[in-house]
Every structure is written in structure tokens, then in C-alpha cells.
Tab-separated table of C-alpha atoms in Angstrom:
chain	number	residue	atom	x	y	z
A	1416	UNK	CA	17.887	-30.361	-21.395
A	1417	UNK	CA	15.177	-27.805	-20.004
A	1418	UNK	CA	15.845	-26.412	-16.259
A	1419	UNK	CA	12.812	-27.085	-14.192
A	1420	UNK	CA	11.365	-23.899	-12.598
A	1421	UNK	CA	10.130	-24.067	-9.246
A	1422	UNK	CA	6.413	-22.310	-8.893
A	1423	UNK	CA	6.026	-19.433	-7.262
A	1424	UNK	CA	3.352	-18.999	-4.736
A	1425	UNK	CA	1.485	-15.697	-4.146
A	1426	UNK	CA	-0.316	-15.074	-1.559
A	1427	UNK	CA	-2.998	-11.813	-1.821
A	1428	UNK	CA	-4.070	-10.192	1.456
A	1429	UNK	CA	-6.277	-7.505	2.099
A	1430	UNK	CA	-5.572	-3.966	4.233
A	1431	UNK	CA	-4.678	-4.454	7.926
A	1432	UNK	CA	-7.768	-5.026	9.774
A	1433	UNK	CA	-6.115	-3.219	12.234
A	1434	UNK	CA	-6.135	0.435	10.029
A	1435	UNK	CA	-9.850	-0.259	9.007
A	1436	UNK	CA	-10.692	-0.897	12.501
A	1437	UNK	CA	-9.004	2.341	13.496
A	1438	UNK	CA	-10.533	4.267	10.775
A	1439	UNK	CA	-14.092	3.451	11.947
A	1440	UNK	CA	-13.622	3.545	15.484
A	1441	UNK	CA	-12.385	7.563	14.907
A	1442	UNK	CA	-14.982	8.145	12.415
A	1443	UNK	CA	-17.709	7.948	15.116
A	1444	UNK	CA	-20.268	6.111	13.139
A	1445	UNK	CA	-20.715	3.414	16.048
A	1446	UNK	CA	-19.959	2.964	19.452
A	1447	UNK	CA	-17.997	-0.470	19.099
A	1448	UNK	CA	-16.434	-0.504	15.759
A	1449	UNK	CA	-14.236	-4.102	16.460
A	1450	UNK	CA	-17.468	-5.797	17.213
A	1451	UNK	CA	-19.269	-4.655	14.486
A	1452	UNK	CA	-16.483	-4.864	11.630
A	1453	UNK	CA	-16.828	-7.852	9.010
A	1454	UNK	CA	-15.180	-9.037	5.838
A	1455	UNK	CA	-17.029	-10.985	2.839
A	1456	UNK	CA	-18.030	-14.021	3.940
A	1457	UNK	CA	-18.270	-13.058	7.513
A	1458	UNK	CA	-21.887	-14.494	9.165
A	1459	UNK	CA	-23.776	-11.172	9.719
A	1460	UNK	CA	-26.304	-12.767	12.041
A	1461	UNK	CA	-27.869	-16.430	12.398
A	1462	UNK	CA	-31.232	-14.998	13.729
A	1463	UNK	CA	-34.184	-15.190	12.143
A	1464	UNK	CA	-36.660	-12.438	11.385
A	1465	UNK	CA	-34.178	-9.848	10.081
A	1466	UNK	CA	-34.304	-8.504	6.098
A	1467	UNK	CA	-31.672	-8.660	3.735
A	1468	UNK	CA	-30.335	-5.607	2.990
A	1469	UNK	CA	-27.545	-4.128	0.923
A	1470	UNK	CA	-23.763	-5.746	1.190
A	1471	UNK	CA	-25.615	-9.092	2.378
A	1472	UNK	CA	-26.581	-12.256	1.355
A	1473	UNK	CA	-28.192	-15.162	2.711
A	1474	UNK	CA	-27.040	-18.659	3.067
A	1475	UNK	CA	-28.245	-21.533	4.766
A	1476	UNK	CA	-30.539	-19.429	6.620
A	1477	UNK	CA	-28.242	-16.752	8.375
A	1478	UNK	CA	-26.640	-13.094	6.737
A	1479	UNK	CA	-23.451	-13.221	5.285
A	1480	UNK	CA	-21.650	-10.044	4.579
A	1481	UNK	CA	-20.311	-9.642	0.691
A	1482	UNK	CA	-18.564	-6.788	1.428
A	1483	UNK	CA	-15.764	-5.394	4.177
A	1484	UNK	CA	-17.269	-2.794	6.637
A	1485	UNK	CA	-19.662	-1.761	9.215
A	1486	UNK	CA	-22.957	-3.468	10.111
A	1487	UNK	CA	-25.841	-0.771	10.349
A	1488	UNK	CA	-29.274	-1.946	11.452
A	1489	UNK	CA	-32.216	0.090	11.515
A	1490	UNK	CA	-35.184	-1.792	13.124
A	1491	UNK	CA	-35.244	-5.140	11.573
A	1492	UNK	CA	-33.064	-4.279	8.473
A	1493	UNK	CA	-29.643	-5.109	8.550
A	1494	UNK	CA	-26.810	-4.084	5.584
A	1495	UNK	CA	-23.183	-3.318	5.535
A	1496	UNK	CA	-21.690	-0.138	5.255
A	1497	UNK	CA	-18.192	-0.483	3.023
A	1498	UNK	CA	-15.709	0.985	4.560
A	1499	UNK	CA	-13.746	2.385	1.321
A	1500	UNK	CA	-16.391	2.914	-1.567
A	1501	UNK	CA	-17.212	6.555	-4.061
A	1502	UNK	CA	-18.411	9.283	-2.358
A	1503	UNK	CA	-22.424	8.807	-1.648
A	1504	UNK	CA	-23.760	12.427	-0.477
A	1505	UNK	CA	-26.563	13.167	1.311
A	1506	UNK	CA	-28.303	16.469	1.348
A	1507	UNK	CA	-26.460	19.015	3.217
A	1508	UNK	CA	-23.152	17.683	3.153
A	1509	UNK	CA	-20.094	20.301	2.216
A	1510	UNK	CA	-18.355	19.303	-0.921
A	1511	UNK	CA	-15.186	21.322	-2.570
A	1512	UNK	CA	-15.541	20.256	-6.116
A	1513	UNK	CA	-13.908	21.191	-9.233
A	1514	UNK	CA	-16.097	22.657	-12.824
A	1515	UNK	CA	-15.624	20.121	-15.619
A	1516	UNK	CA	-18.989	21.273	-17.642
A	1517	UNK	CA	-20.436	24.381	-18.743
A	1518	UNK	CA	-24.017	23.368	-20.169
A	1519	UNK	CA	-27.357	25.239	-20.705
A	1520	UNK	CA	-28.091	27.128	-17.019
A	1521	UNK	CA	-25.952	24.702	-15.352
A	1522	UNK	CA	-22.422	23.692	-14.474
A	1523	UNK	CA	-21.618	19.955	-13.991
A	1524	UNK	CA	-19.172	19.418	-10.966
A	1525	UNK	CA	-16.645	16.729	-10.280
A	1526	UNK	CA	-17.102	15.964	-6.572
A	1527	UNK	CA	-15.719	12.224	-6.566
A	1528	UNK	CA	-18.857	10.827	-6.951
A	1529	UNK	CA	-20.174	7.805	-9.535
A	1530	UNK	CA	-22.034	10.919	-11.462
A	1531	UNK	CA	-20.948	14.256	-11.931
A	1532	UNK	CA	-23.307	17.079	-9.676
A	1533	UNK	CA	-25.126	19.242	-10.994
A	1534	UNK	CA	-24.933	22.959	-9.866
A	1535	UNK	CA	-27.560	25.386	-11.499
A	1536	UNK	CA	-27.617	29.008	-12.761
A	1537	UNK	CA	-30.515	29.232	-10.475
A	1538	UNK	CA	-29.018	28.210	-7.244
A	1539	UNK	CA	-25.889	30.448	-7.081
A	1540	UNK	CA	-25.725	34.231	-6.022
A	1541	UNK	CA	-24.686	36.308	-8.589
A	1542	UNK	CA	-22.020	39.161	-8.253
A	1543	UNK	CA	-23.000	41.800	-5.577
A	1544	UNK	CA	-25.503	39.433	-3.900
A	1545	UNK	CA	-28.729	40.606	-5.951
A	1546	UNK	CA	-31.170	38.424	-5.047
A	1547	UNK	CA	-33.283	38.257	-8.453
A	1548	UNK	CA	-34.713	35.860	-11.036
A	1549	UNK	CA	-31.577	35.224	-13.732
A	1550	UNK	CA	-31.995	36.296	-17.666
A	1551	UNK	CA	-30.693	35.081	-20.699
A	1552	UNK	CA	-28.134	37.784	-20.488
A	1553	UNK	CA	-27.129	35.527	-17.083
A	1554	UNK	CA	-27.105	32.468	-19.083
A	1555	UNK	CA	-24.469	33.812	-21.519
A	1556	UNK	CA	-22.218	34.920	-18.770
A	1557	UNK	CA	-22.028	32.144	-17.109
A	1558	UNK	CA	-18.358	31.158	-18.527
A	1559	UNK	CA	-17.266	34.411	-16.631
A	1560	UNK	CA	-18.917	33.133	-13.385
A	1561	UNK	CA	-17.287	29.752	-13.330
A	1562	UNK	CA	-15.537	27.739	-15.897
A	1563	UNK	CA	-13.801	24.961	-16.403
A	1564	UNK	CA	-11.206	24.002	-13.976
A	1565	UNK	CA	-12.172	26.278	-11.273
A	1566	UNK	CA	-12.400	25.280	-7.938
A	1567	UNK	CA	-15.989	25.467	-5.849
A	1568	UNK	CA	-17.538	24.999	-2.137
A	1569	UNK	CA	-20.845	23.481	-2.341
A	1570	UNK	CA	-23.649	21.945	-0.333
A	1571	UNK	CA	-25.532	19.515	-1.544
A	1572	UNK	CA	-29.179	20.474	-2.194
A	1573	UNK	CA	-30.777	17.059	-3.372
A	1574	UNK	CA	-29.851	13.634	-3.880
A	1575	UNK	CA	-31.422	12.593	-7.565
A	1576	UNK	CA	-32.854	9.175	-8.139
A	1577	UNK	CA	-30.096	8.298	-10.135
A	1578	UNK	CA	-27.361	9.048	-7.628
A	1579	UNK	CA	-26.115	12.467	-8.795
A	1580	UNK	CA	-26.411	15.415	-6.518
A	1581	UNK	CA	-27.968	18.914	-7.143
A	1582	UNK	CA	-25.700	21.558	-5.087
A	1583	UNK	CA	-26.388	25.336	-4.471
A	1584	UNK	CA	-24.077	28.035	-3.224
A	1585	UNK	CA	-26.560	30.513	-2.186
A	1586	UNK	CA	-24.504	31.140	1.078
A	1587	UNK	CA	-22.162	33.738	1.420
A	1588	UNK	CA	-19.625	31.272	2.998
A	1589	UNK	CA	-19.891	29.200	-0.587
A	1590	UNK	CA	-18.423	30.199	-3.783
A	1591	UNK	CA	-15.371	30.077	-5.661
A	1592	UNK	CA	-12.076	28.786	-4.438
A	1593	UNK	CA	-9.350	31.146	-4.774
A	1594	UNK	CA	-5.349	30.523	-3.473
A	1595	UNK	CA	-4.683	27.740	-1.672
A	1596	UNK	CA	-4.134	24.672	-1.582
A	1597	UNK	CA	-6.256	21.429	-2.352
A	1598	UNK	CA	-5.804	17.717	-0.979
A	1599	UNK	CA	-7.523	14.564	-2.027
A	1600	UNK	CA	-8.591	12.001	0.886
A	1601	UNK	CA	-10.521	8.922	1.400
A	1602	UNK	CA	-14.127	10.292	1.373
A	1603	UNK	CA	-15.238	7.724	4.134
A	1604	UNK	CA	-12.272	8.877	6.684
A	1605	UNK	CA	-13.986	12.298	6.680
A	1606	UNK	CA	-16.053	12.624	9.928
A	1607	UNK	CA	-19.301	14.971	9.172
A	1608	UNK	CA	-20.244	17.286	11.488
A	1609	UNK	CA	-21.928	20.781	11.865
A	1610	UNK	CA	-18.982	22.925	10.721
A	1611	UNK	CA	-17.057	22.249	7.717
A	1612	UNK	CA	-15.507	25.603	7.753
A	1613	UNK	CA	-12.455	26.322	9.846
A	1614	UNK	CA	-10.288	29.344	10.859
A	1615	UNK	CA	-7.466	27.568	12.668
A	1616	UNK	CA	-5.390	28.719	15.549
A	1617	UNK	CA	-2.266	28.370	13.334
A	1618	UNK	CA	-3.115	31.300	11.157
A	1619	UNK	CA	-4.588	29.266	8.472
A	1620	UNK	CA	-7.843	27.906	7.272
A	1621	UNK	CA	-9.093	24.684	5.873
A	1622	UNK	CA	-12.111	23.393	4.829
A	1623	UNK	CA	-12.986	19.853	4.846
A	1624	UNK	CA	-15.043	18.710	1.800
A	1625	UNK	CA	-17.339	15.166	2.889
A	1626	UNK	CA	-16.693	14.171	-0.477
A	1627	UNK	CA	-12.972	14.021	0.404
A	1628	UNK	CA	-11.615	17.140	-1.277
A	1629	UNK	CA	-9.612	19.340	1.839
A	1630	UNK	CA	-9.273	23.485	1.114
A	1631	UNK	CA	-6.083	24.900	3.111
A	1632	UNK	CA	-6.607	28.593	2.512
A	1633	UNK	CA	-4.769	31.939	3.977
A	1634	UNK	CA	-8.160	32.550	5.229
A	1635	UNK	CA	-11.749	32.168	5.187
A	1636	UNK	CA	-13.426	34.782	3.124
A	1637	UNK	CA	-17.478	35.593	2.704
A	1638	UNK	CA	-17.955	37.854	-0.562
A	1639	UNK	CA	-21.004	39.153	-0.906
A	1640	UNK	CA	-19.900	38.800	-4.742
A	1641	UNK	CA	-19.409	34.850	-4.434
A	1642	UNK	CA	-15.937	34.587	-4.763
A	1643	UNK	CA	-16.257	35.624	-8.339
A	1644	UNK	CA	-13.590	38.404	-8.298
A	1645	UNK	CA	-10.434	37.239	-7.174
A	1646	UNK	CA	-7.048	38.738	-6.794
A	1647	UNK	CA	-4.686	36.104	-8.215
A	1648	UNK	CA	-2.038	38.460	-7.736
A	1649	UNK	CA	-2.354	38.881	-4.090
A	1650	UNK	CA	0.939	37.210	-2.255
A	1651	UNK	CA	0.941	35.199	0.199
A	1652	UNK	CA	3.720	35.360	3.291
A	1653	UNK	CA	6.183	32.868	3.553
A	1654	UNK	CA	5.210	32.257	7.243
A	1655	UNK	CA	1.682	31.358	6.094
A	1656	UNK	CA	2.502	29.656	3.290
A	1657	UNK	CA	4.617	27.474	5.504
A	1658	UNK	CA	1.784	26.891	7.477
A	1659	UNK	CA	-0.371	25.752	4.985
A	1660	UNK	CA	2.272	23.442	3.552
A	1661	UNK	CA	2.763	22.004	7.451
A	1662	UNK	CA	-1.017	21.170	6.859
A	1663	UNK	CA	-1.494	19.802	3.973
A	1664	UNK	CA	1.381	17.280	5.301
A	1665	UNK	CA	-0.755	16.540	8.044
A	1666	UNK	CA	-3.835	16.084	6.271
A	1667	UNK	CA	-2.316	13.331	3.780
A	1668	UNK	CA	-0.163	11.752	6.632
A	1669	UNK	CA	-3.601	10.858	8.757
A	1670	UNK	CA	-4.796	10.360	5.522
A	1671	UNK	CA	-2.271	7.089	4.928
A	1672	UNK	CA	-2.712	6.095	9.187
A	1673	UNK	CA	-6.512	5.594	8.222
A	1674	UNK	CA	-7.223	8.400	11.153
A	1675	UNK	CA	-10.642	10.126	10.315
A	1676	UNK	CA	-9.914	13.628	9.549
A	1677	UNK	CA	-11.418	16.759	11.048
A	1678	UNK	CA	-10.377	19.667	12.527
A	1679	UNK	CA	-9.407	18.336	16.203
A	1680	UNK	CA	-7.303	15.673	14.470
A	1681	UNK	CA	-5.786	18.098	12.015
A	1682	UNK	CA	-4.668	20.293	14.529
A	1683	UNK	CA	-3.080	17.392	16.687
A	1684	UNK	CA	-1.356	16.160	13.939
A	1685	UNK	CA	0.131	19.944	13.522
A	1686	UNK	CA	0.444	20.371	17.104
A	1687	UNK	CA	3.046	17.010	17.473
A	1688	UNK	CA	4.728	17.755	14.217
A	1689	UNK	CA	6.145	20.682	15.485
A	1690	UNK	CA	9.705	19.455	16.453
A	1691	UNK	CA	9.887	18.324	12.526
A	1692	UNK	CA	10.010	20.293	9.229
A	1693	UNK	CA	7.636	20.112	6.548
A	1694	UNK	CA	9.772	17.887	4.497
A	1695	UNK	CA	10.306	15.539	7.298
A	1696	UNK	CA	6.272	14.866	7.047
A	1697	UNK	CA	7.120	13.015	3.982
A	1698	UNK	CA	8.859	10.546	5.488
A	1699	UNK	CA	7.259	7.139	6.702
A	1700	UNK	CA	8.787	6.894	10.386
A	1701	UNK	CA	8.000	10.272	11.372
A	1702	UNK	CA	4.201	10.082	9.562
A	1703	UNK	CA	3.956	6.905	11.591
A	1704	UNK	CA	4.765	8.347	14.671
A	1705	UNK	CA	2.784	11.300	14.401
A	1706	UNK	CA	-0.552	9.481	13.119
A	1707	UNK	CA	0.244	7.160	15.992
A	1708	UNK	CA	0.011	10.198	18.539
A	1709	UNK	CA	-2.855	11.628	17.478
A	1710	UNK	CA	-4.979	8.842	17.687
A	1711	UNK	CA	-3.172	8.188	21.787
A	1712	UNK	CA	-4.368	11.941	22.210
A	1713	UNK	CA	-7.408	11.658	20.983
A	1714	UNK	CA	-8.467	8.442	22.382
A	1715	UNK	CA	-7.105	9.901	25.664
A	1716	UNK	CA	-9.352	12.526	25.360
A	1717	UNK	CA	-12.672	10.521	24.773
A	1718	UNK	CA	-11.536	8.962	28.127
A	1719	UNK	CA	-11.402	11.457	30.147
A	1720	UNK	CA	-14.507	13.056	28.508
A	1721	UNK	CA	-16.635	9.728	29.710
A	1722	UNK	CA	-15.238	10.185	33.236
């Protein structure tokens, strides 16, 4: 005699609206991010006259969203922005990326993207800042510039038509990465604005990749040699490196809250975490809390701002 088994029912939901609706309202992309937030299936609009455009469909003669996110219109095109997707650059964004590829007069870089970036001899300073067209005797020394593994700051120089992105670090304030300490995020919860580079009130210094990649560093340094000679051997206090571990906390705490990440939140999140240690960040009621704060404080800022 064979025991009958009751079925078990599953039911599969998505992420709370409530943290994507958070996410894009701190991100800054749009004024009114509840109004303008949609799932698959959603109706985009019922009016007619508007074009189709990407993360749409139509049916029965209105738009209907096949993706979760944003709705962008730009005159009479409408699409939807997805509100977790790869990292899609755009020329002049600041990526920290990591060397994967050493090929002829170029280095292929991992910056979370659907193709791996491009970075040529031809677009990097060499040691000492000479400004001057690079030899063959360049090309073979390129392995002693960067190789594989090492860490990079970037900005993004072109967008190819196949996606990939051609960096440069002809800036001083690019180059190799040297100590520090490196954190992966959401690339969409990063807010882009006109500095990427921070020296922090703390006594740290991070800087906040668009492609999602976070730097915490002792300090922000501008080598005229590109960042090429380092001093591995250099130590670091334990009061700084405290700090740095406080932020890194922070960073993957808003991270989990959905809170776009920059450097007012960063520092909010560091400024209410101060009654708890480091290891206490790793907890979920006190990340909670704190993620919840920040996004009071800032909120309550914007307020008052508008009065």
C-alpha cells in the first residue's frame, strides 16, 4: 500500500517593489519614481502616436512593458529602463576595473560589462608623464606596466558598436590601483555625477566606479608616473585601516537596502554607524536600521532643500 503525498505548492515572487522603488527614487534618474515604475506586463501607455522602443511591446494597441523598471521617454519614444541589468557605459563614466588580457598594444579590462573594455598602449601615460608617441620597445614592456590581475581607474573614452568600451587613463588622477580595498555593487544603484573621486572627512578615500566596482583607499594619490611604481610594502595604521573596513561595511550594507550609493550616502551610513563596531555591520538588524536612516536623512534633506 503506497502513502499518498500531498503536493506542494510554490509560489515564486519577485524583489519587494518597495526596495526597487527606493532604489530609483535615490538614484535621481526621475522626479516620481512610484509613478513611473512597472513590471512585465504592466500597460506602458494606451495612447496612440508613441513608438515602440526597447523593454516594450505592443498589444491590442497600447505599450506593455516586458521588463521591470523605469519608463524613459524622449519626445515620442517611449522604452523601459531595467532596473537591475550589466553595466552599459557611456563615454565618460569612471570605471575601477581589473586586467584580465595582455594583447598586442592593448590590455583587455573586466569592468562588469557584457564585453570586456579595451584599454590601449596609446591612451595611457607612461612612467614620468612623457607625453610621446609609444615604440615597440613600449609594446614589449607593457607586462611591466600592467598585468594580469592588477587593479585600474578608467574613464571610458568610446562606446563601440558592439557594446564594448574603449577607456584611457591619460589623467593623472587615473592609473593603477594600489592598497586598499575593493567592493562589488549593483552597477545601477550607483548615482553618476561630476566627481567620482573622494577624499573623505573620515581620513579615508573611496572611489566609486559607475560600473559598480567601489576603491576604499588610505588616500587619493596623482603620480605623475601613473601609479606604476608602488610601494606594496608601505603599512597602513590600524586607525585607518579601521576606517576603511567601517566603509566598506557601509558600502555593501546600502548596497543590500537598495540605497543608491555615493558619497553623501556613504558618509551617512558611516556617520549613524558610529555607536556600532565594524563587525556589528554584518549583522541584518543593525544594517537594516542603518540603511533605514540614511535614506530618513537624506530624504529629510531633499525637503528642506525644496523649501
Amino acid at each position: 500500500r503506497m502513502a499518498t503525498i500531498a503536493p506542494i505548492r510554490v509560489e515564486i515572487t519577485g524583489p519587494p517593489p518597495t526596495a526597487a522603488a527606493a532604489a530609483l527614487e535615490l538614484s535621481g534618474d526621475r522626479e516620481d519614481a512610484a509613478d513611473q515604475f512597472v513590471i512585465p506586463g504592466h500597460a506602458v501607455s494606451s495612447t496612440q502616436g508613441f513608438m515602440r522602443g526597447h523593454g516594450t511591446f505592443t498589444r491590442d494597441g497600447e505599450l506593455v512593458a516586458t521588463l521591470a523598471g523605469s519608463v524613459q521617454q524622449v519626445n515620442r519614444l517611449i522604452t523601459v529602463k531595467p532596473v537591475k541589468s550589466r553595466y552599459n557605459g557611456e563615454v565618460g563614466d569612471v570605471i575601477v576595473g581589473r586586467v584580465v588580457d595582455v594583447q598586442q598594444k592593448r590590455w583587455k579590462v573586466d569592468t562588469g560589462s557584457r564585453l570586456d573594455s579595451s584599454l590601449l598602449l596609446s591612451s595611457v601615460n607612461l612612467p614620468g608623464g612623457e607625453l610621446r608617441r609609444k615604440s615597440v620597445e613600449d609594446e614589449l614592456m607593457m607586462r611591466d606596466y600592467l598585468k594580469e590581475g592588477d587593479l585600474i581607474s578608467a574613464e571610458v573614452q568610446q562606446v563601440q558598436h558592439d557594446g564594448s568600451l574603449q577607456l584611457h587613463t591619460r589623467n593623472l588622477k587615473y592609473g593603477k590601483l594600489a592598497q586598499g580595498i575593493s567592493v562589488q555593487v549593483p552597477s545601477y544603484l550607483v548615482k553618476r555625477r561630476k566627481a567620482h573621486f573622494h577624499s573623505l572627512p573620515c581620513g579615508a578615500a573611496v572611489v566609486i566606479g559607475c560600473n559598480g566596482h567601489v576603491w576604499i583607499a588610505p588616500e587619493l594619490r596623482e603620480d605623475a608616473d601613473g601609479g606604476y611604481n608602488q610601494d606594496l610594502e608601505e603599512v597602513i595604521s590600524l586607525d585607518t585601516r579601521s576606517v576603511m573596513a567601517r566603509l566598506a561595511g557601509c558600502v555593501r550594507l546600502l548596497a543590500a537596502h537598495c540605497v543608491a550609493i555615493y558619497d553623501t550616502t556613504i558618509m551617512a551610513a558611516f556617520e549613524l554607524s558610529a555607536n556600532h563596531t565594524v563587525s556589528d555591520l554584518l549583522k541584518a538588524s543593525v544594517a537594516t536600521e542603518i540603511a533605514s536612516l540614511v535614506v530618513r536623512k537624506i530624504r529629510a534633506e531633499a525637503t528642506e532643500e525644496d523649501l
